[in-house]
Amino acid sequence: MDKITVKLIEDKREWEDFLEKHTEVNFLQSWYWGEFHRALGKSIFRTGFYTNKKLIGVMLSIVEPARRGRYLTVPGGPIIDWKNQLLVKAIFMQVKMIAKNEKCVFVRIRPQLIQNDFSKKIFRENNCHTAPMYLHAELTSQLDITKSEEELLLQMRKTTRYEIRKAERLGITIATTKDERQIKSFYDLQLDTAKRQQFIPFSFQFFQEQFKVFLVANQALLYTASFEKKVLAQAFIIFYGNEAVYHYGASTEEGRKYPGAYLLQWEAIKEAKKRSIQRYNFWGVAPVEQKDHRFSGISIFKRGFGGEDVNYLHAQDLIIDSPRYMINFFIEKIRQLIRRV
C-alpha cells in the first residue's frame, strides 16, 4: 500500500477542487469556513493527505480557546475515504499531533458520516468517546431539490403548502441582500428571538464575519419576509457546493401572525435550484419523539417542507488531557440539561 504523506494546504483552489468531487461535503470543511474562524482570531489548520503526490483527503481543524480549556474541532470532516484504514490511521495521528502541539485538552470531531455501526466502529477503534454536547447540527432535515417546483410543492405537508399560497395571496414580500451592514438588524432580531425562545445567541462579530466571508464567493444571502412594511422573519442562507443551508433564522412577534417564514424558505429553495444545487438543508431538528425539546416547534416547521431526516454520527471526543477533560465533560453535561438539547 502506498505511503501517505501529510502537509498543510495553502492553495485555495487545490482545497476547493478536491471538495467539489465529494457530494457529501457542506460548508463546514470549506476554505471559507476556515477563513471565517481565522477572522475571529482562531488558529486553523488545513491538512492535506497524499499518496504519490495525489491529494486523497483533507481536514480542516480549528483551535477553540475556551476558558475551560483549549480544544480542537473538526467540523463536518475530515473528507476522506473512510474505508481506507491506512488513511483513517493517518488522520487520527495527525489530529492528535496538532492537538498536543496546540496544548488542547481534547479533539471534538463531527464527521460527515451517517450514524450507523460502521461509523461508530471507526471512532470506537480509535479511542474516541461520545461527546457530551454536539458540535454542529447532527440530526438534520434535508430536501432533494432536483425535482420540479410542482413536485416539491406536492410532497410538502398540506399545511405548509397552504401557508405558502396564503403568504403569496396576502402580498407578503421576500427581499434578499448582500449588504453586510444589514447583518446588524438581523443580529438585533436574533437577540429578540433568543429571549423569546430561551437560547443563547452568537455574537454580532460571529454573524458579520461569517456573512462577509461567504459573500466574497457569492455564497450567502440574507432573506427578509415583510408585510405592510413590517418585518416578519429573516434567514441567513449559505449556498455552497451541492447544498444550500438554512443556517440561522430569526422572527418577530408579528411574524407569528403571518406565514412569512414559509414563503421565505420557498424562495430560498427556488434560488438554490437556480444555482443548480441538489439539496436544501434545513439544518438541525429535534428528534420526533422528544415533544418537550425546545426546538420541537421549529422542527415541525422544517419537516413540513417534505425533506428526510439525515442523522450524522454524534460528535466524538478524542481525549488528550484526561483530568482536565473530565472537568469539561461535567460542565457540558450540566449545560445540556439546562438548555434541554
Coordinates of C-alpha atoms in Angstrom, one line a residue:
M1 CA 0.0 0.0 0.0
D2 CA 1.3 3.5 -0.9
K3 CA 2.8 5.6 1.8
I4 CA 0.7 8.6 3.0
T5 CA 2.3 12.0 3.2
V6 CA 0.9 14.9 5.1
K7 CA 1.3 18.6 4.5
L8 CA -0.6 21.9 5.2
I9 CA -2.5 23.2 2.1
E10 CA -2.1 26.9 1.3
D11 CA -3.7 26.8 -2.2
K12 CA -7.4 27.6 -2.0
R13 CA -8.0 26.2 -5.5
E14 CA -6.4 22.8 -4.6
W15 CA -8.6 22.6 -1.5
E16 CA -11.9 23.6 -3.2
D17 CA -11.2 21.4 -6.3
F18 CA -10.9 18.4 -4.0
L19 CA -14.1 19.2 -2.2
E20 CA -16.0 19.6 -5.4
K21 CA -15.6 15.9 -6.1
H22 CA -17.3 14.9 -2.9
T23 CA -21.0 15.3 -2.9
E24 CA -21.4 14.7 0.9
V25 CA -19.5 17.9 1.7
N26 CA -21.1 21.0 3.1
F27 CA -19.7 24.4 4.0
L28 CA -18.2 23.2 7.3
Q29 CA -15.0 21.9 5.6
S30 CA -14.9 24.7 3.0
W31 CA -12.0 27.1 2.6
Y32 CA -14.4 29.9 3.6
W33 CA -15.3 28.3 7.0
G34 CA -11.6 28.3 7.8
E35 CA -11.3 31.9 6.8
F36 CA -14.3 32.8 8.9
H37 CA -12.7 31.3 12.0
R38 CA -9.4 32.9 11.2
A39 CA -11.2 36.3 11.1
L40 CA -12.4 35.6 14.6
G41 CA -8.7 35.3 15.7
K42 CA -8.6 31.5 15.9
S43 CA -5.8 29.2 14.7
I44 CA -6.8 26.9 11.9
F45 CA -5.1 24.1 10.1
R46 CA -5.9 22.9 6.6
T47 CA -4.2 19.5 6.3
G48 CA -3.9 17.5 3.1
F49 CA -3.2 13.8 2.8
Y50 CA -1.4 12.5 -0.2
T51 CA -0.3 9.3 -1.9
N52 CA 2.2 9.6 -4.8
K53 CA 1.6 13.4 -4.8
K54 CA -2.2 12.9 -5.3
L55 CA -4.5 14.5 -2.8
I56 CA -6.7 11.8 -1.2
G57 CA -8.1 13.6 1.9
V58 CA -8.5 16.9 3.6
M59 CA -9.1 18.0 7.1
L60 CA -9.9 21.5 8.4
S61 CA -9.3 21.7 12.2
I62 CA -9.9 24.7 14.4
V63 CA -8.5 25.6 17.8
E64 CA -11.2 26.8 20.2
P65 CA -9.7 28.9 23.1
A66 CA -12.4 28.1 25.7
R67 CA -12.0 29.2 29.3
R68 CA -12.5 25.6 30.4
G69 CA -9.5 24.5 28.3
R70 CA -8.4 24.8 24.7
Y71 CA -9.8 22.2 22.4
L72 CA -9.5 21.3 18.7
T73 CA -12.6 20.8 16.5
V74 CA -13.0 19.1 13.1
P75 CA -16.4 20.2 11.8
G76 CA -18.1 18.1 9.1
G77 CA -14.9 16.3 8.3
P78 CA -12.4 15.1 7.6
I79 CA -13.3 14.4 4.0
I80 CA -11.7 11.1 3.2
D81 CA -12.5 7.5 2.1
W82 CA -13.4 6.1 5.5
K83 CA -12.8 2.5 4.2
N84 CA -9.1 3.3 3.7
Q85 CA -7.8 2.1 7.0
L86 CA -4.3 3.5 6.5
L87 CA -5.7 6.9 5.7
V88 CA -8.0 6.8 8.8
K89 CA -5.0 5.9 10.9
A90 CA -3.1 8.9 9.5
I91 CA -6.0 11.2 10.2
F92 CA -6.1 10.3 13.9
M93 CA -2.3 10.5 14.2
Q94 CA -2.3 14.0 12.7
V95 CA -5.2 15.3 14.7
K96 CA -3.6 14.1 17.9
M97 CA -0.3 15.7 17.0
I98 CA -2.0 19.1 16.2
A99 CA -3.9 19.0 19.5
K100 CA -0.8 18.2 21.5
N101 CA 1.2 21.0 19.8
E102 CA -1.6 23.4 20.5
K103 CA -2.0 22.3 24.1
C104 CA -5.6 21.2 23.6
V105 CA -7.4 19.2 26.2
F106 CA -9.3 17.2 23.7
V107 CA -10.4 17.0 20.0
R108 CA -14.0 17.1 19.0
I109 CA -14.9 15.6 15.6
R110 CA -18.3 15.6 14.0
P111 CA -17.6 13.7 10.7
Q112 CA -19.8 13.9 7.6
L113 CA -20.7 10.3 8.2
I114 CA -24.2 8.8 8.8
Q115 CA -24.6 7.4 12.3
N116 CA -24.5 3.6 11.9
D117 CA -22.5 0.6 13.1
F118 CA -19.8 1.3 10.5
S119 CA -19.1 4.9 11.6
K120 CA -19.4 4.1 15.3
K121 CA -16.9 1.3 15.0
I122 CA -14.3 3.6 13.3
F123 CA -14.3 6.0 16.2
R124 CA -14.5 3.4 18.9
E125 CA -11.4 1.6 17.5
N126 CA -9.5 4.9 17.5
N127 CA -10.2 5.5 21.2
C128 CA -12.9 8.2 20.8
H129 CA -15.8 8.7 23.2
T130 CA -19.3 10.1 22.6
A131 CA -19.2 13.9 23.3
P132 CA -21.5 15.3 26.0
M133 CA -22.6 18.1 23.5
Y134 CA -23.0 18.4 19.8
L135 CA -20.5 20.4 17.7
H136 CA -22.8 21.2 14.7
A137 CA -26.2 20.0 13.6
E138 CA -26.4 16.2 13.7
L139 CA -30.0 15.3 13.1
T140 CA -30.9 17.4 10.1
S141 CA -33.8 17.7 7.7
Q142 CA -32.7 17.6 4.1
L143 CA -34.7 18.1 0.9
D144 CA -33.9 16.8 -2.5
I145 CA -34.5 19.8 -4.7
T146 CA -33.6 18.2 -8.1
K147 CA -37.4 17.7 -8.5
S148 CA -39.6 20.3 -10.2
E149 CA -41.2 23.0 -8.2
E150 CA -44.6 21.3 -8.7
E151 CA -43.3 18.1 -7.3
L152 CA -41.7 19.8 -4.3
L153 CA -45.0 21.6 -3.5
L154 CA -46.9 18.3 -3.8
Q155 CA -44.7 16.5 -1.3
M156 CA -44.9 19.2 1.3
R157 CA -47.2 18.9 4.3
K158 CA -50.7 20.2 3.3
T159 CA -50.4 23.0 5.9
T160 CA -47.0 24.1 4.6
R161 CA -48.2 24.3 1.1
Y162 CA -51.3 26.2 2.2
E163 CA -49.2 28.7 4.2
I164 CA -47.0 29.4 1.2
R165 CA -50.0 30.1 -1.0
K166 CA -51.6 32.2 1.7
A167 CA -48.4 34.3 2.0
E168 CA -48.5 34.9 -1.7
R169 CA -52.2 35.9 -1.7
L170 CA -51.6 38.3 1.2
G171 CA -48.8 40.0 -0.7
I172 CA -46.0 39.2 1.8
T173 CA -42.7 40.2 0.2
I174 CA -39.4 38.5 0.3
A175 CA -36.3 40.6 -0.2
T176 CA -32.6 39.5 -0.3
T177 CA -29.5 41.4 0.3
K178 CA -25.7 41.1 0.1
D179 CA -25.2 44.2 2.2
E180 CA -23.2 43.2 5.2
R181 CA -24.4 46.3 7.1
Q182 CA -27.8 44.6 7.3
I183 CA -26.4 41.9 9.5
K184 CA -26.8 44.3 12.4
S185 CA -30.6 44.3 12.1
F186 CA -30.5 40.5 11.7
Y187 CA -28.4 40.3 14.9
D188 CA -30.9 42.6 16.8
L189 CA -33.7 40.3 15.7
Q190 CA -31.7 37.3 16.8
L191 CA -31.5 38.8 20.3
D192 CA -35.2 39.2 20.5
T193 CA -35.8 35.7 19.2
A194 CA -33.3 34.3 21.7
K195 CA -35.2 35.9 24.6
R196 CA -38.5 34.6 23.4
Q197 CA -37.2 31.1 22.7
Q198 CA -34.7 31.0 25.5
F199 CA -31.4 30.2 23.7
I200 CA -28.0 31.9 23.8
P201 CA -27.3 33.8 20.6
F202 CA -24.0 34.2 18.9
S203 CA -22.1 37.5 18.9
F204 CA -22.6 40.2 16.3
Q205 CA -19.0 39.6 15.1
F206 CA -19.8 35.9 14.6
F207 CA -22.6 36.7 12.2
Q208 CA -20.9 39.6 10.5
E209 CA -17.6 37.8 9.8
Q210 CA -19.4 34.7 8.6
F211 CA -21.6 36.7 6.2
K212 CA -18.6 38.6 4.8
V213 CA -16.5 35.5 4.1
F214 CA -19.2 33.6 2.2
L215 CA -20.3 36.8 0.5
V216 CA -17.0 37.1 -1.2
A217 CA -17.7 33.9 -3.2
N218 CA -21.4 34.8 -3.7
Q219 CA -22.4 32.0 -1.3
A220 CA -24.5 33.9 1.2
L221 CA -27.8 35.9 1.2
L222 CA -29.8 37.5 3.9
Y223 CA -33.5 37.0 3.4
T224 CA -36.3 39.2 4.9
A225 CA -40.0 38.5 4.8
S226 CA -42.2 41.6 5.3
F227 CA -45.8 42.5 5.3
E228 CA -47.1 46.1 5.2
K229 CA -43.6 47.4 5.8
K230 CA -43.2 45.2 9.0
V231 CA -40.5 42.6 9.2
L232 CA -41.9 39.1 9.9
A233 CA -38.8 36.9 9.6
Q234 CA -35.2 36.8 8.5
A235 CA -32.9 34.0 7.4
F236 CA -29.1 33.7 6.7
I237 CA -28.7 31.1 3.9
I238 CA -25.4 29.7 2.7
F239 CA -25.2 28.3 -0.8
Y240 CA -22.1 26.0 -1.0
G241 CA -21.3 23.1 -3.4
N242 CA -24.2 20.7 -3.6
E243 CA -26.0 22.1 -0.6
A244 CA -27.9 25.2 0.4
V245 CA -28.3 25.6 4.2
Y246 CA -30.8 27.4 6.3
H247 CA -28.1 28.2 8.8
Y248 CA -29.7 30.9 11.0
G249 CA -33.2 32.3 11.4
A250 CA -35.0 34.9 13.4
S251 CA -38.6 36.2 13.7
T252 CA -40.7 38.9 15.2
E253 CA -43.8 38.7 17.2
E254 CA -45.7 40.0 14.2
G255 CA -44.2 37.0 12.3
R256 CA -46.2 34.6 14.4
K257 CA -49.4 36.0 12.9
Y258 CA -48.5 35.8 9.3
P259 CA -46.8 33.0 7.2
G260 CA -43.8 35.0 6.0
A261 CA -41.3 32.3 7.2
Y262 CA -42.9 29.7 4.9
L263 CA -42.6 31.9 1.8
L264 CA -39.1 32.9 2.7
Q265 CA -38.0 29.3 2.8
W266 CA -39.7 28.5 -0.5
E267 CA -38.0 31.5 -2.2
A268 CA -34.6 30.3 -0.8
I269 CA -35.3 26.8 -2.2
K270 CA -36.1 28.3 -5.6
E271 CA -32.8 30.3 -5.5
A272 CA -30.9 27.1 -4.7
K273 CA -32.5 25.4 -7.7
K274 CA -31.4 28.3 -9.9
R275 CA -27.9 27.7 -8.8
S276 CA -28.2 24.0 -9.7
I277 CA -27.8 23.0 -6.1
Q278 CA -29.1 19.5 -5.4
R279 CA -30.2 19.6 -1.7
Y280 CA -31.6 22.1 0.7
N281 CA -30.6 21.5 4.3
F282 CA -32.9 22.9 7.0
W283 CA -30.1 22.2 9.5
G284 CA -30.9 20.9 13.0
V285 CA -34.1 19.3 14.0
A286 CA -35.2 17.7 17.3
P287 CA -35.9 14.0 17.4
V288 CA -39.6 13.4 16.5
E289 CA -40.3 11.6 19.8
Q290 CA -38.9 14.4 22.0
K291 CA -42.0 16.6 22.2
D292 CA -40.5 18.7 25.1
H293 CA -37.3 19.5 23.2
R294 CA -37.0 23.3 22.9
F295 CA -36.6 23.0 19.1
S296 CA -39.7 20.8 18.7
G297 CA -41.8 23.6 17.3
I298 CA -39.3 24.8 14.7
S299 CA -38.6 21.2 13.8
I300 CA -42.3 20.7 12.8
F301 CA -42.0 23.8 10.6
K302 CA -38.8 22.5 8.9
R303 CA -40.1 19.0 8.3
G304 CA -43.3 20.4 6.7
F305 CA -41.3 21.0 3.5
G306 CA -41.1 17.3 2.9
G307 CA -37.4 16.6 3.5
E308 CA -36.0 13.5 5.0
D309 CA -34.1 13.2 8.3
V310 CA -30.4 12.7 7.9
N311 CA -28.6 11.7 11.1
Y312 CA -24.9 12.2 11.2
L313 CA -22.7 10.5 13.7
H314 CA -22.8 12.3 17.1
A315 CA -19.7 14.4 17.9
Q316 CA -16.8 12.3 19.1
D317 CA -14.1 13.3 21.6
L318 CA -10.5 12.2 21.4
I319 CA -9.1 12.8 24.9
I320 CA -5.7 14.4 25.2
D321 CA -5.6 15.5 28.8
S322 CA -7.9 13.2 30.8
P323 CA -8.1 15.1 34.2
R324 CA -9.0 18.4 32.5
Y325 CA -11.3 16.7 30.0
M326 CA -13.4 15.3 32.9
I327 CA -14.0 18.8 34.2
N328 CA -15.1 19.9 30.8
F329 CA -17.3 16.8 30.4
F330 CA -19.3 17.6 33.6
I331 CA -19.7 21.3 32.8
E332 CA -21.1 20.4 29.3
K333 CA -23.5 17.7 30.7
I334 CA -24.9 20.3 33.1
R335 CA -25.3 22.8 30.3
Q336 CA -27.1 20.2 28.2
L337 CA -29.6 19.6 30.9
I338 CA -30.2 23.3 31.5
R339 CA -30.6 24.1 27.8
R340 CA -32.8 21.0 27.1
V341 CA -30.8 20.0 24.0

